[in-house]
PDB file of C-alpha atoms in Angstrom:
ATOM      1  CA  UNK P  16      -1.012 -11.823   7.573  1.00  0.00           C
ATOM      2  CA  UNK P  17      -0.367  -8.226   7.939  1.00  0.00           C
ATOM      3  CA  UNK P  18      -2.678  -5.963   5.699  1.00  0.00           C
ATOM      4  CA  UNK P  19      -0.614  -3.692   4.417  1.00  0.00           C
ATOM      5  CA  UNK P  20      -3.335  -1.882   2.491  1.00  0.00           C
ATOM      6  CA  UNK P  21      -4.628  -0.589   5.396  1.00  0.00           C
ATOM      7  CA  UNK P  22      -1.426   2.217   5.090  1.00  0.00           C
ATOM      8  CA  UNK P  23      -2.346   5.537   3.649  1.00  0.00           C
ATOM      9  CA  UNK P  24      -0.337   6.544   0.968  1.00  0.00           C
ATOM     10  CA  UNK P  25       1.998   9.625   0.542  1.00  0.00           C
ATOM     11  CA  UNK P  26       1.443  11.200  -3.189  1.00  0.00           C
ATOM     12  CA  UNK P  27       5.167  11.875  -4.652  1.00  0.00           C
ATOM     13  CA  UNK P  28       6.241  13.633  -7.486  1.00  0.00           C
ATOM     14  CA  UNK P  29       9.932  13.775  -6.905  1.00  0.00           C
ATOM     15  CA  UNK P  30      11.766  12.010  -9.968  1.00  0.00           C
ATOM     16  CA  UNK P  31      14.383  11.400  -8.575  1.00  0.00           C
ATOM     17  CA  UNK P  32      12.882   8.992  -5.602  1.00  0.00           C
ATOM     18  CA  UNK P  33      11.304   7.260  -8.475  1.00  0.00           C
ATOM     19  CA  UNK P  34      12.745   3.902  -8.033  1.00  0.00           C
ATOM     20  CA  UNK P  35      12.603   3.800  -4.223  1.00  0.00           C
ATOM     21  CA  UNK P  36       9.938   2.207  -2.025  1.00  0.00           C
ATOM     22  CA  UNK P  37      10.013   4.938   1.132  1.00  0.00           C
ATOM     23  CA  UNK P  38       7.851   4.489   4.042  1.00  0.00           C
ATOM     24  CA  UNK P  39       7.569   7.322   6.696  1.00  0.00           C
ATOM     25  CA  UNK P  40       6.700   6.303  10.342  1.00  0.00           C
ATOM     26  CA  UNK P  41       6.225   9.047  13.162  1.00  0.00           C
ATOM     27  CA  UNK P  42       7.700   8.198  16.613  1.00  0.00           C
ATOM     28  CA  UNK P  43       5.063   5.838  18.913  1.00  0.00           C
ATOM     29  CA  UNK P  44       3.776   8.294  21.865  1.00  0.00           C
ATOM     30  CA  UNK P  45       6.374  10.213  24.033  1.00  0.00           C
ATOM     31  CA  UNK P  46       6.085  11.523  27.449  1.00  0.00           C
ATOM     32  CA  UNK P  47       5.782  14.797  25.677  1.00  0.00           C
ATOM     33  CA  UNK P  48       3.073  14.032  23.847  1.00  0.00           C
ATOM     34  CA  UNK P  49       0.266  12.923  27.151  1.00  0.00           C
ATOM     35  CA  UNK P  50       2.391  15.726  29.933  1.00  0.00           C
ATOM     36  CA  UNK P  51       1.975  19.460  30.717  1.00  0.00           C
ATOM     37  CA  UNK P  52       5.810  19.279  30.809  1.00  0.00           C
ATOM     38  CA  UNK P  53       8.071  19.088  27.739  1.00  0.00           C
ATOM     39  CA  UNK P  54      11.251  17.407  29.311  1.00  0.00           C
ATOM     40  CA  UNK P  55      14.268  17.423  27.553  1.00  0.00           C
ATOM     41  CA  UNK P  56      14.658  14.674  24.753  1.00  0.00           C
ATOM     42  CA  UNK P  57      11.810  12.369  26.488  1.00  0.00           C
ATOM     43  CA  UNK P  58      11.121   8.792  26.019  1.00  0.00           C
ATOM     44  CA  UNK P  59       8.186   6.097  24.792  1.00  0.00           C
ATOM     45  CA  UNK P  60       5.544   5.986  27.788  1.00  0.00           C
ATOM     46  CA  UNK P  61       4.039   2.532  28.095  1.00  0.00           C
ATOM     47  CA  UNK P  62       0.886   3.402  25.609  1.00  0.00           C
ATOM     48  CA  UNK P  63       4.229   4.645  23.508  1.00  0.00           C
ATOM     49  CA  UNK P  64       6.159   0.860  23.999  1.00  0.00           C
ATOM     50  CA  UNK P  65       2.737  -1.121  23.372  1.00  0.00           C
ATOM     51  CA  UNK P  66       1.979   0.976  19.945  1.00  0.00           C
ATOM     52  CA  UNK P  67       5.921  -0.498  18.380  1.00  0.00           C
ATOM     53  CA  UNK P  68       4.940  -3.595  19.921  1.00  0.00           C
ATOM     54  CA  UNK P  69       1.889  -3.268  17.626  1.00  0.00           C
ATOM     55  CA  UNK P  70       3.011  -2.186  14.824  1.00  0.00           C
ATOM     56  CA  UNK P  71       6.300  -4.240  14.596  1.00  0.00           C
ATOM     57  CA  UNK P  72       5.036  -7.205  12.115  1.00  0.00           C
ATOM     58  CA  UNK P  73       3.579  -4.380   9.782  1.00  0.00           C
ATOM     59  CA  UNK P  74       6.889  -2.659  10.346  1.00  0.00           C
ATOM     60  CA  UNK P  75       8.861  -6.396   9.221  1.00  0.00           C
ATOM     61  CA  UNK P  76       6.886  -7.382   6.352  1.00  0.00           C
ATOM     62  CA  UNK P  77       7.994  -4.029   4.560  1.00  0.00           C
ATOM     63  CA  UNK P  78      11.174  -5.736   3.696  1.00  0.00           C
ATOM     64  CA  UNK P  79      13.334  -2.025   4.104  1.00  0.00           C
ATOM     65  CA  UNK P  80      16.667  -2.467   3.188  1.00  0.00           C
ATOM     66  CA  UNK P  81      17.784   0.342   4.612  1.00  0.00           C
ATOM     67  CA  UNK P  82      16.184   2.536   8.589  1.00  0.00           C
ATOM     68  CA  UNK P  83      16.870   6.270   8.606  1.00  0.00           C
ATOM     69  CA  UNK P  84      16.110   8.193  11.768  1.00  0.00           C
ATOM     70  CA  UNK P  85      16.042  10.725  13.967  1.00  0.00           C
ATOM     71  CA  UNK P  86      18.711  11.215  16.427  1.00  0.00           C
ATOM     72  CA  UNK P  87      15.913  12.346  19.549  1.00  0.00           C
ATOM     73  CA  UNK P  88      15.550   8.790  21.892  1.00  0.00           C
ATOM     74  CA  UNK P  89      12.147   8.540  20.981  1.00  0.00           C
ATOM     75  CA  UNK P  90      12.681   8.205  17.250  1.00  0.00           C
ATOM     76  CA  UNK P  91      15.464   5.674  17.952  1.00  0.00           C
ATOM     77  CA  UNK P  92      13.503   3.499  20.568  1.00  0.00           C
ATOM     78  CA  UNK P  93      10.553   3.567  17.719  1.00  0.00           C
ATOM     79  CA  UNK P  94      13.119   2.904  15.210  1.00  0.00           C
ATOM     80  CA  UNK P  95      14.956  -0.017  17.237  1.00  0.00           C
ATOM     81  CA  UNK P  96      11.726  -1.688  18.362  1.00  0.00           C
ATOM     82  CA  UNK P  97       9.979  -1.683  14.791  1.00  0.00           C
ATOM     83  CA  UNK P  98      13.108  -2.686  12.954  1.00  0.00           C
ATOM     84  CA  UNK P  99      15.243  -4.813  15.744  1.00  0.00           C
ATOM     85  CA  UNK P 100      18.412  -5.889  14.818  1.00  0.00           C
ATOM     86  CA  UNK P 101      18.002  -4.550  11.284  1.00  0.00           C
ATOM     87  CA  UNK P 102      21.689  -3.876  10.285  1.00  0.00           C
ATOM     88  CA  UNK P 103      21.537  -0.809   8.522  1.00  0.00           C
ATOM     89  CA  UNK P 104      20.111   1.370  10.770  1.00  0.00           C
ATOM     90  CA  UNK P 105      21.488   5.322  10.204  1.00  0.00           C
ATOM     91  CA  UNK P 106      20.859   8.342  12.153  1.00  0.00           C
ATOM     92  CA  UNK P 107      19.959  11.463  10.366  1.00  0.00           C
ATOM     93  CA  UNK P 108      20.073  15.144  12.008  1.00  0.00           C
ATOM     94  CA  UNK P 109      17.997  16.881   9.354  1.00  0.00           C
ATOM     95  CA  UNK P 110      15.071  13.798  10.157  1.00  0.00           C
ATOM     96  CA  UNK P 111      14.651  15.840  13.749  1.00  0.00           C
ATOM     97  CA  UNK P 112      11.586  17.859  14.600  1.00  0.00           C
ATOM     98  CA  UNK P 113      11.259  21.449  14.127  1.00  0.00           C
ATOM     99  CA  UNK P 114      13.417  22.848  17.247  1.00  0.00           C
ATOM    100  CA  UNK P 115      10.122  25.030  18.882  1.00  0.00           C
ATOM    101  CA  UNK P 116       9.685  23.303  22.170  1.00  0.00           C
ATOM    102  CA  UNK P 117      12.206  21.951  24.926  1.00  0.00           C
ATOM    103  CA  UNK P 118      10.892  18.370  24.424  1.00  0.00           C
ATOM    104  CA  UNK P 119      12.946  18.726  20.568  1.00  0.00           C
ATOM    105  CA  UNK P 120      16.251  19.401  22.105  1.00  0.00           C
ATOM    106  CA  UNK P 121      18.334  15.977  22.501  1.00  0.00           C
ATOM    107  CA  UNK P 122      21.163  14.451  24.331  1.00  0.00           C
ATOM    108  CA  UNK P 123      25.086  14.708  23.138  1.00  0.00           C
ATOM    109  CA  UNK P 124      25.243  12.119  20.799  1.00  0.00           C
ATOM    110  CA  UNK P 125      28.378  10.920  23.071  1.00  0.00           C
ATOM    111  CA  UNK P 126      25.080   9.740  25.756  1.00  0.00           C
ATOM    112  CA  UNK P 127      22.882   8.757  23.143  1.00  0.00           C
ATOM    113  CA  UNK P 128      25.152   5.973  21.193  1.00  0.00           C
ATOM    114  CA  UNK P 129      25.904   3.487  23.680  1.00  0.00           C
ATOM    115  CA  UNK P 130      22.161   3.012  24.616  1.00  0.00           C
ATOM    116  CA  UNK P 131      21.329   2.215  20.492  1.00  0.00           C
ATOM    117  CA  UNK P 132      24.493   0.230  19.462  1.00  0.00           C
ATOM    118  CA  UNK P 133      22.452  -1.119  16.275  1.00  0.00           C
ATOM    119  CA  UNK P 134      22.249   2.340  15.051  1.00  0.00           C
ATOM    120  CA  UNK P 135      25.059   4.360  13.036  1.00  0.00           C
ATOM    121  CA  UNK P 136      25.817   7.828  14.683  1.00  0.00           C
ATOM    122  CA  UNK P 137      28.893   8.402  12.098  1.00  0.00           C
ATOM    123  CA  UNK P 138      26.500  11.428  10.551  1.00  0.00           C
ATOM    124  CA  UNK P 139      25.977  12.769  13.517  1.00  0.00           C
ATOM    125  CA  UNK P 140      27.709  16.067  14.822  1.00  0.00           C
ATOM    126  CA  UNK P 141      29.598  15.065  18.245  1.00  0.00           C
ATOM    127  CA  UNK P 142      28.876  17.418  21.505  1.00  0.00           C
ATOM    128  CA  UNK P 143      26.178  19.068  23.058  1.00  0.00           C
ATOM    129  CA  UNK P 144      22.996  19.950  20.273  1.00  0.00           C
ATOM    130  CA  UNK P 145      23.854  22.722  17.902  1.00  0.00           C
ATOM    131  CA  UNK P 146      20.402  24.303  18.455  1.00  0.00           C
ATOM    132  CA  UNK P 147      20.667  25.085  22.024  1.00  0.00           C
ATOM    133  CA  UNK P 148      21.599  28.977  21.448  1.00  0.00           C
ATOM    134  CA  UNK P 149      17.665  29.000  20.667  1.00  0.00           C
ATOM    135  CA  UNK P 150      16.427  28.705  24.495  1.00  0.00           C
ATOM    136  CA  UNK P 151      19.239  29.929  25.982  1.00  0.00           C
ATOM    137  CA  UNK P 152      20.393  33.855  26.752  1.00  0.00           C
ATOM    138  CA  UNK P 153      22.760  35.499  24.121  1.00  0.00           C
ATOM    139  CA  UNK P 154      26.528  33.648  25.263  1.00  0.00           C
ATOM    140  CA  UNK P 155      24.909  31.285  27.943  1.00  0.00           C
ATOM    141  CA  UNK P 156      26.206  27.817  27.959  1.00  0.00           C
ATOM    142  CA  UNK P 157      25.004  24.589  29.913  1.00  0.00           C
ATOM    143  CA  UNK P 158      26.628  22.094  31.512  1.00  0.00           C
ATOM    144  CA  UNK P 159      26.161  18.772  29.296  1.00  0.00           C
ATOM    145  CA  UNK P 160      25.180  16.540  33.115  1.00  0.00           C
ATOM    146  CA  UNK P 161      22.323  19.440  33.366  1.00  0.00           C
ATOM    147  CA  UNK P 162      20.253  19.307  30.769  1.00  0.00           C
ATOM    148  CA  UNK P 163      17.195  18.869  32.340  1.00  0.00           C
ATOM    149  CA  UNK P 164      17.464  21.949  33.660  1.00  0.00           C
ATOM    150  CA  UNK P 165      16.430  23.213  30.463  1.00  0.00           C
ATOM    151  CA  UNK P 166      12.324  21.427  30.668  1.00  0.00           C
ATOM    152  CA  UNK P 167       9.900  23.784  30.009  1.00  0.00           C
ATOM    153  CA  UNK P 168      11.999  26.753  29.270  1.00  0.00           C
ATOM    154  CA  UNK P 169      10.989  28.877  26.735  1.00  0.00           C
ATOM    155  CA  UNK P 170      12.374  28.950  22.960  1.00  0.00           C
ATOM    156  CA  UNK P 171      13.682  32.837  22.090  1.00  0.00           C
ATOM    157  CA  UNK P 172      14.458  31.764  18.609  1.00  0.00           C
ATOM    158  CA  UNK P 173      11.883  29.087  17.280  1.00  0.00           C
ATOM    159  CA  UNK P 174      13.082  27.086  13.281  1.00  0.00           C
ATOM    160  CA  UNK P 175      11.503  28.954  10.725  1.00  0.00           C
ATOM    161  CA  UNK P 176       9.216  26.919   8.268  1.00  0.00           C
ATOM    162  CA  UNK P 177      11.843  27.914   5.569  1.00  0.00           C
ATOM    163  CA  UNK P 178      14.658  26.123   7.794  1.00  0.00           C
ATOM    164  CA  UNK P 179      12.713  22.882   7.918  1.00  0.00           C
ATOM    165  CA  UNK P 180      12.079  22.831   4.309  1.00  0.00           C
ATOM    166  CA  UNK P 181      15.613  23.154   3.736  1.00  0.00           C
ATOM    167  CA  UNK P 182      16.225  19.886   6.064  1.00  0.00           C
ATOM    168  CA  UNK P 183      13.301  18.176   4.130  1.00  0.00           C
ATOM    169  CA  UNK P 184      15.616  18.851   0.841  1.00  0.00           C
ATOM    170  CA  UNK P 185      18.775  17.245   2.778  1.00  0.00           C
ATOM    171  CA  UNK P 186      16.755  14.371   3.109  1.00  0.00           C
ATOM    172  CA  UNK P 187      15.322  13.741  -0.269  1.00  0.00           C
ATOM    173  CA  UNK P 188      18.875  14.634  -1.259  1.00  0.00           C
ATOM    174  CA  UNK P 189      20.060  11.667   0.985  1.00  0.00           C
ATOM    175  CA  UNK P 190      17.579   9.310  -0.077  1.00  0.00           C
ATOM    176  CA  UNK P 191      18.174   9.656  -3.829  1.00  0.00           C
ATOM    177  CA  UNK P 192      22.102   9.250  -3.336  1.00  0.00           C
ATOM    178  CA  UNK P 193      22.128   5.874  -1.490  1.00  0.00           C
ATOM    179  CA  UNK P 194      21.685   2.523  -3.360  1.00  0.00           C
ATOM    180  CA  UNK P 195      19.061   0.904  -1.025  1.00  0.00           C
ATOM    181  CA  UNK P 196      15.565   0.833  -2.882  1.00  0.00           C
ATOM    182  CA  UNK P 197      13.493   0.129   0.161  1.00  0.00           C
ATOM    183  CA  UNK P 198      14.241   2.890   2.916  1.00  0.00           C
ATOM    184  CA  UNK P 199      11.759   3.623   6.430  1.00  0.00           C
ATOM    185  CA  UNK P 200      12.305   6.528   7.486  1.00  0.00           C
ATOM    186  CA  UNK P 201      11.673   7.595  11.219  1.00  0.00           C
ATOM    187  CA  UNK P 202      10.719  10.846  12.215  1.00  0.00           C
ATOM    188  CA  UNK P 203       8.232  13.135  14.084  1.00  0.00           C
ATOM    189  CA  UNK P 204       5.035  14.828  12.983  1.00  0.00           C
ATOM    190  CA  UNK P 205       6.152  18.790  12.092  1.00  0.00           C
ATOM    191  CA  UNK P 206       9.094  17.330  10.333  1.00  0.00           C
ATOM    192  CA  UNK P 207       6.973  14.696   8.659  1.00  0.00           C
ATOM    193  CA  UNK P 208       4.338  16.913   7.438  1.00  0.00           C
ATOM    194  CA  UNK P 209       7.170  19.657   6.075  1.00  0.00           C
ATOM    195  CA  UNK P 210       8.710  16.575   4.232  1.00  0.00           C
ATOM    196  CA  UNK P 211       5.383  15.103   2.660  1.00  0.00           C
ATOM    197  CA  UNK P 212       4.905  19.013   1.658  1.00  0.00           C
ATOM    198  CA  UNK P 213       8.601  18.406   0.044  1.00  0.00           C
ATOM    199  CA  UNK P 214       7.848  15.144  -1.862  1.00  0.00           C
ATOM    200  CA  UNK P 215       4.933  16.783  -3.340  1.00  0.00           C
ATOM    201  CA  UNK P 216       6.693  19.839  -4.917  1.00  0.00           C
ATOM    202  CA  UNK P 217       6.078  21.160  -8.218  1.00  0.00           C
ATOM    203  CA  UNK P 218       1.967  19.151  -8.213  1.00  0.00           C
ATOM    204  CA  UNK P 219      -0.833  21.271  -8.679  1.00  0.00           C
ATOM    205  CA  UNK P 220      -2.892  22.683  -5.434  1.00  0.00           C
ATOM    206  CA  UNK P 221      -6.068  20.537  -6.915  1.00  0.00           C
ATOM    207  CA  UNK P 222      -3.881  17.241  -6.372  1.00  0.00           C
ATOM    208  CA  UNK P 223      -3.344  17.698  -2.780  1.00  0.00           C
ATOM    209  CA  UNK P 224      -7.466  18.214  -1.920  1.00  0.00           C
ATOM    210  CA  UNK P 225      -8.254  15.354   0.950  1.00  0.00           C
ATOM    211  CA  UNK P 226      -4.732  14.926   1.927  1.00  0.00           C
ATOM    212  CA  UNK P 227      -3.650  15.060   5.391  1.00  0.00           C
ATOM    213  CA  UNK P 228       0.017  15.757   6.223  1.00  0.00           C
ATOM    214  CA  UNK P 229      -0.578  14.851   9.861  1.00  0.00           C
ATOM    215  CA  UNK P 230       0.799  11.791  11.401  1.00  0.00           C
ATOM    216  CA  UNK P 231      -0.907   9.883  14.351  1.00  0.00           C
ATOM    217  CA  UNK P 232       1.739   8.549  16.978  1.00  0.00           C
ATOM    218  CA  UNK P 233       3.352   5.505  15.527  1.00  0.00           C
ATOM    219  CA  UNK P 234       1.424   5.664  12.181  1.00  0.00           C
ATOM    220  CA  UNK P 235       3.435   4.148   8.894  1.00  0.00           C
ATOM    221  CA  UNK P 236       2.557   5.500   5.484  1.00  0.00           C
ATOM    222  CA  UNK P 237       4.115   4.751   2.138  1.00  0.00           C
ATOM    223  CA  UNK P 238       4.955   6.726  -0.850  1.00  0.00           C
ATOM    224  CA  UNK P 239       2.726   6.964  -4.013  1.00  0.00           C
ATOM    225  CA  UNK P 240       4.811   8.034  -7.096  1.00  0.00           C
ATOM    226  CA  UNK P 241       2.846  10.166  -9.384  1.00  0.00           C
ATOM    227  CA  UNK P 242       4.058  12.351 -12.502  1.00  0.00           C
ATOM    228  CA  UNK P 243       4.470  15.877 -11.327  1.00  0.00           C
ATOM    229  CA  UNK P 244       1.604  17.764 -13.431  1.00  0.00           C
ATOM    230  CA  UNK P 245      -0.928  15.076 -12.132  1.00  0.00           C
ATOM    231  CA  UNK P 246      -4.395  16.519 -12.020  1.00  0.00           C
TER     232      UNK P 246
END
C-alpha cells in the first residue's frame, strides 16, 4: 500500500485553489542534471527511467483527474511514465523552467507531439521555441534540424525572476478555471520553487520558517490549504 504520508506538503493560501487537490512533481533525473554538458532539451538517463518506475504506484493512487506539464521531453517522459495512459494529459508552456541554460530550450512542438500522442499540445505555440532570441546574436536564426548546435552556448538574455512569477500566475490562473478537482502538475525545480513562492502569496514571512522550495529529481508533494493570515 503506498504511504502517501510520506509526501511533504506545499502550504497554500490561494482562495481560489481552495477546492482543488494539486500535487507538484519535478521531472525524474535528466542528462542535464549528472553531465558537464547542457544539451538541448535532454532526456531521462537510466537513474532518471528507474526513479518514474519508482514512483509510478505513488503517482496512481493520487487519483488526478486531470496531468498538466511541461512541454521540455523530460517533463513529458516523467509525466507519461507516472501517469500512463491517463487521458487528460495537457501541455502547459508557462509549466517550463526558467530559460537560463541551453538544457531549458526545447524542440518545435511539430517534433515533440508525435513521440507523446497521450498528451494534448493544442496550448502549445507551433514552430521553433519563442525564447531562442535569448542565446542567439541580435537577428540570428537557426535551422530547426540543428538544434544541437546550440549545447552549451551561452544565454545573453537569462528570464528574470519577475518573468517567472508572472508564468507561476498563468498557472494558478489555469488551475482555478478548469473543472477537474484533482490536478498533478509536472514541472522542473526553478519553476517549481517560483510557483510554491506563488501559492504562498499574501502569508506572513513567520509561516514559511522550515520550508524548502527545492524539489529533489522526481519528488511529488501536495498542497496544504491554509487561510492566508496564518501565523
Amino acid at each position: 500500500q503506498t504511504n502517501k504520508n510520506k509526501m511533504q506538503e506545499v502550504l497554500c493560501s490561494r482562495p481560489e485553489l481552495a477546492e482543488k487537490d494539486i500535487y507538484l512533481v519535478r521531472h525524474a533525473q535528466g542528462q542535464h542534471n549528472v553531465s558537464a554538458r547542457f544539451d538541448y532539451d535532454p532526456i531521462l538517463t537510466k537513474q532518471g527511467l528507474n526513479q518514474v518506475r519508482g514512483q509510478k504506484s505513488l503517482a496512481q493512487s493520487l487519483g488526478v483527474d486531470l496531468v498538466l506539464v511541461s512541454p521540455l521531453r523530460r517533463t513529458l517522459q516523467t509525466a507519461t511514465g507516472l501517469f500512463p495512459q491517463h487521458g487528460n494529459m495537457v501541455s502547459f508552456e508557462p509549466l517550463r523552467e526558467g530559460v537560463s541554460e541551453s538544457c531549458n530550450l526545447r524542440l518545435p512542438i511539430e517534433a515533440i507531439a508525435p513521440r507523446f500522442p497521450e498528451v494534448d499540445f493544442s496550448l502549445i505555440e507551433s514552430g521553433p521555441d519563442k525564447h531562442l532570441y535569448r542565446f542567439l546574436p541580435s537577428g540570428k536564426t537557426v535551422d530547426p534540424e540543428k538544434y544541437q548546435a546550440l549545447t552549451d552556448v551561452d544565454c545573453r538574455i537569462e528570464e528574470s525572476d519577475e518573468e517567472m512569477d508572472k508564468r507561476a500566475e498563468e498557472v494558478i490562473a489555469l488551475i482555478a478555471s478548469r473543472p477537474e478537482k484533482k490536478i498533478a502538475l509536472v514541472s522542473h525545480a526553478m519553476f517549481l520553487r517560483a510557483l510554491v513562492l506563488a501559492f504562498r502569496k499574501g502569508m506572513p514571512p513567520q509561516s514559511l520558517k522550515g520550508a524548502d522550495p527545492w524539489f529533489e529529481n522526481c519528488e511529488i508533494r501536495e498542497l496544504k490549504h491554509v487561510r492566508p493570515e496564518v501565523n
